[in-house]
PDB file of N, CA and C in Angstrom:
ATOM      1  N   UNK A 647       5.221  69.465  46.029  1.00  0.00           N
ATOM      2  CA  UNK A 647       4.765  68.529  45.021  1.00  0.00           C
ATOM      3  C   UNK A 647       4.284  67.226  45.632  1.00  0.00           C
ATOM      4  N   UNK A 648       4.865  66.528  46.957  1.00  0.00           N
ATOM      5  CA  UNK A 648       4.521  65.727  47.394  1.00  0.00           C
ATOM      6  C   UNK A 648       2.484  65.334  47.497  1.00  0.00           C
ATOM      7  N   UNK A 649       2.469  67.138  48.432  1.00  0.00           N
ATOM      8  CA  UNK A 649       1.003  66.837  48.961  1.00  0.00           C
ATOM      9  C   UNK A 649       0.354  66.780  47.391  1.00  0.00           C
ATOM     10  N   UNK A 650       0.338  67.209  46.326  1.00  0.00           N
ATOM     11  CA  UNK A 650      -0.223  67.079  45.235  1.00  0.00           C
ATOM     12  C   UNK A 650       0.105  65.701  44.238  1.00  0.00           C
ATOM     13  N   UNK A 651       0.808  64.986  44.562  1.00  0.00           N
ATOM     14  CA  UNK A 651       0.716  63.875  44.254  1.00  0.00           C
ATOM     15  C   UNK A 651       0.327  62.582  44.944  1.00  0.00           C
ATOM     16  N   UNK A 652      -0.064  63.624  45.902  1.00  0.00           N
ATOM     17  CA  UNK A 652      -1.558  62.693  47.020  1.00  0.00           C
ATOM     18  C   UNK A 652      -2.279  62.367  46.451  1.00  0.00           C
ATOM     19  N   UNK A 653      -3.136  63.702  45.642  1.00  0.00           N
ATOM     20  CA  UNK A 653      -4.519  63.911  45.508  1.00  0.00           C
ATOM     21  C   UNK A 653      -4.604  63.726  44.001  1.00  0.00           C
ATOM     22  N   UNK A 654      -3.467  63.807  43.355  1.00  0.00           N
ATOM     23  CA  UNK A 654      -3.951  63.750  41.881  1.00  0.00           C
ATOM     24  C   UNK A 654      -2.173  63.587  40.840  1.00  0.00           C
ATOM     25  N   UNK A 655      -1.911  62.836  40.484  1.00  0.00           N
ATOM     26  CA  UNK A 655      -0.908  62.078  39.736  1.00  0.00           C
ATOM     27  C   UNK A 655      -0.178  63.449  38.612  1.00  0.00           C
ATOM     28  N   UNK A 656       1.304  63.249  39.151  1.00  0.00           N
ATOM     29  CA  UNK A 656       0.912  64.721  37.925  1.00  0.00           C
ATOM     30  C   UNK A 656       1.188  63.822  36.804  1.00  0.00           C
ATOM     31  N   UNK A 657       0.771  65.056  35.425  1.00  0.00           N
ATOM     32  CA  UNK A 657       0.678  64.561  34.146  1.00  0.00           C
ATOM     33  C   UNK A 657       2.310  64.377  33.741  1.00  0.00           C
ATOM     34  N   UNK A 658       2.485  63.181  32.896  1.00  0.00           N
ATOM     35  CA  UNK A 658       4.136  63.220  32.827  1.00  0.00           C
ATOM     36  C   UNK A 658       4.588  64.387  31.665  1.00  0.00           C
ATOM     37  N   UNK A 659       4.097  65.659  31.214  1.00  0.00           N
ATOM     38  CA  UNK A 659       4.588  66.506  30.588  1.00  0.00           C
ATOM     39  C   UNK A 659       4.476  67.573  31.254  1.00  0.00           C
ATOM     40  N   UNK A 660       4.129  67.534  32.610  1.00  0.00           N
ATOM     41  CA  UNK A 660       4.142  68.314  33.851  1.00  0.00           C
ATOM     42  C   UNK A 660       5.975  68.788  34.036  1.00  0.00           C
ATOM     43  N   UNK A 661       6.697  67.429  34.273  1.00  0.00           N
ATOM     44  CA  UNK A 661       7.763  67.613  35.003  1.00  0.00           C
ATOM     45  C   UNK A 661       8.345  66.756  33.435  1.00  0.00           C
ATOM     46  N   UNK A 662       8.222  66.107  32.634  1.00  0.00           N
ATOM     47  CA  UNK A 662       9.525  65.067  31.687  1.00  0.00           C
ATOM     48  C   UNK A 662       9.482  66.386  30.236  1.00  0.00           C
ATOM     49  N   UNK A 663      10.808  66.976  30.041  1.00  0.00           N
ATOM     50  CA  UNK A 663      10.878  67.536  28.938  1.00  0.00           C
ATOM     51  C   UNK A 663      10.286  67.258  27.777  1.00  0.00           C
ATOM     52  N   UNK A 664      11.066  66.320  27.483  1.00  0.00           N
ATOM     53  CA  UNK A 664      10.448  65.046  26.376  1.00  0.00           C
ATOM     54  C   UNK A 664       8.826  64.799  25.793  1.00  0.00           C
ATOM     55  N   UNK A 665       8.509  64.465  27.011  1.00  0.00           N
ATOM     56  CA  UNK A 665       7.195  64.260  27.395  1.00  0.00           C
ATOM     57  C   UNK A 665       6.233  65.584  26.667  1.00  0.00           C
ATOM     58  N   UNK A 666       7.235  66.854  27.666  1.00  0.00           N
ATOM     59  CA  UNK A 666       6.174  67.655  26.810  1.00  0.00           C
ATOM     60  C   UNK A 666       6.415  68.163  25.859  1.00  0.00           C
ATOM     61  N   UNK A 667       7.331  68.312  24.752  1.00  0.00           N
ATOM     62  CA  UNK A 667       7.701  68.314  23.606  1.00  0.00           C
ATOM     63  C   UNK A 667       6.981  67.457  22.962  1.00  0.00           C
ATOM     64  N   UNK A 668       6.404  66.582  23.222  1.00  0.00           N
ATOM     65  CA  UNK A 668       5.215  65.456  22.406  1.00  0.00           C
ATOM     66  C   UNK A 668       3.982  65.982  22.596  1.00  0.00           C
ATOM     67  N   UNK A 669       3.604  65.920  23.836  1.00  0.00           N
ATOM     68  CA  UNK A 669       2.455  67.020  23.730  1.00  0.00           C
ATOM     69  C   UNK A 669       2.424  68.344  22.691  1.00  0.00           C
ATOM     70  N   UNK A 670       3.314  68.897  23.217  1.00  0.00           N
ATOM     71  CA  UNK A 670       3.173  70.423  22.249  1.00  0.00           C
ATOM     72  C   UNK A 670       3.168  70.103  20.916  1.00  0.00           C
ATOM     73  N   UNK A 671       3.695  69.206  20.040  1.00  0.00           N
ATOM     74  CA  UNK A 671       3.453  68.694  18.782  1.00  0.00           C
ATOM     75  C   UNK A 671       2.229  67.592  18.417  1.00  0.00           C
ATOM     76  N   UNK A 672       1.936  67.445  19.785  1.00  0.00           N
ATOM     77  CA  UNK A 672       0.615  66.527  19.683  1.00  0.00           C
ATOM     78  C   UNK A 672      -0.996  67.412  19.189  1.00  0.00           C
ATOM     79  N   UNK A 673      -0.513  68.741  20.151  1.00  0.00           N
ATOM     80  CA  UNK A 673      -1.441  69.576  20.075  1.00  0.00           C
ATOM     81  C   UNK A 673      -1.580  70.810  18.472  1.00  0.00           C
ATOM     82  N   UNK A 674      -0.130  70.532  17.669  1.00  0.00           N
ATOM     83  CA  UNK A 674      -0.356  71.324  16.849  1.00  0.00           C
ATOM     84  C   UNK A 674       0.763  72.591  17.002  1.00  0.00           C
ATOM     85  N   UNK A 675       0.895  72.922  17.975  1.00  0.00           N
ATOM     86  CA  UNK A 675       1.852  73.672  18.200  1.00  0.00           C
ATOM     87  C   UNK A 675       2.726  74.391  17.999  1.00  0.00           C
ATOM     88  N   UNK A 676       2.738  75.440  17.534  1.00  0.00           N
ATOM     89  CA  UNK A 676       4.795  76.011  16.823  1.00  0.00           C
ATOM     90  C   UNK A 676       5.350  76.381  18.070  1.00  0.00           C
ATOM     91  N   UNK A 677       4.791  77.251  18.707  1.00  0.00           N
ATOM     92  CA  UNK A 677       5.644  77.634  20.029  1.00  0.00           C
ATOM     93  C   UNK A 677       4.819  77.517  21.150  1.00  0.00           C
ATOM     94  N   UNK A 678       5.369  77.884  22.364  1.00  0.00           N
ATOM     95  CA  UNK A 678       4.624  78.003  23.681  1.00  0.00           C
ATOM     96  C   UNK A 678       5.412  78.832  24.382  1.00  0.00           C
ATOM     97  N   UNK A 679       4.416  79.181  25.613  1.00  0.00           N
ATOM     98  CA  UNK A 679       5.490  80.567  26.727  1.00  0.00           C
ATOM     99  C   UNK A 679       5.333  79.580  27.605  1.00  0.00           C
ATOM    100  N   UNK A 680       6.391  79.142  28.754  1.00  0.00           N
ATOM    101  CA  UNK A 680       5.852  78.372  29.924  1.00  0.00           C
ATOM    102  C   UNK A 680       6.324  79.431  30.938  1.00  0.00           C
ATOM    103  N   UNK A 681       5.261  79.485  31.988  1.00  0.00           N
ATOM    104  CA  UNK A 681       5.518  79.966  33.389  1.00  0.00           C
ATOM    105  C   UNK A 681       5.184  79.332  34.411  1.00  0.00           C
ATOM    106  N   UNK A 682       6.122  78.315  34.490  1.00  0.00           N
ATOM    107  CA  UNK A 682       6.272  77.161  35.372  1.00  0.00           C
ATOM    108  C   UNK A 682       5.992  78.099  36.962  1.00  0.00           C
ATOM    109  N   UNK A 683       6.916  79.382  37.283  1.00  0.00           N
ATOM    110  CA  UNK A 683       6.689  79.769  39.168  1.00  0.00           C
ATOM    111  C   UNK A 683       5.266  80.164  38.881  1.00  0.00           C
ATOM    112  N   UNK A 684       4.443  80.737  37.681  1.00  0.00           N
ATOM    113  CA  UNK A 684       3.029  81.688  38.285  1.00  0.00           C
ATOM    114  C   UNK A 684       1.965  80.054  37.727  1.00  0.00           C
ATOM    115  N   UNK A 685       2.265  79.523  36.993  1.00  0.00           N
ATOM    116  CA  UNK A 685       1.675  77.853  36.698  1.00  0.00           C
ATOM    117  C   UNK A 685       1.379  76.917  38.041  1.00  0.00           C
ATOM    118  N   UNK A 686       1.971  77.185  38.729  1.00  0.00           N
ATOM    119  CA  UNK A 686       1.881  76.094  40.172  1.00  0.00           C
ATOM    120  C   UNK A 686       1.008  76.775  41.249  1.00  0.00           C
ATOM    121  N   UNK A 687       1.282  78.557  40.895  1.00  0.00           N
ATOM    122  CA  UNK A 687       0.083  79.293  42.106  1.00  0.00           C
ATOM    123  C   UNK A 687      -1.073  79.273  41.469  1.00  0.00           C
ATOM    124  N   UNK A 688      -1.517  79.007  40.019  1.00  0.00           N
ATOM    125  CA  UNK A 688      -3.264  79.218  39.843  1.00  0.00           C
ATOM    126  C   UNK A 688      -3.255  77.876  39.468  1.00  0.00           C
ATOM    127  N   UNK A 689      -2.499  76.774  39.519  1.00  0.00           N
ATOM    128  CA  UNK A 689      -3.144  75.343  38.936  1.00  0.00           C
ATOM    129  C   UNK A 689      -4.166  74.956  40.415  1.00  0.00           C
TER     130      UNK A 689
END
């Protein structure tokens, strides 16, 4: 995570629960699937 917060800031609903619980209701949302280990190999 380091070298990627070289190059580009992560988003704070990246890593803050909270954070993205606002998003996901920001967006409309009822549910979501997260796959945080296969999410980090194609971001």
């Amino acid at each position: 995570l380091e070298l990627l917060r070289d190059r580009e800031p992560l988003p704070a609903e990246y890593i803050d629960h909270d954070a993205r619980l606002q998003t996901i209701e920001a967006q409309g949302l009822e549910a979501v699937w997260l796959f945080p280990t296969l999410g980090v190999l194609y971001e």
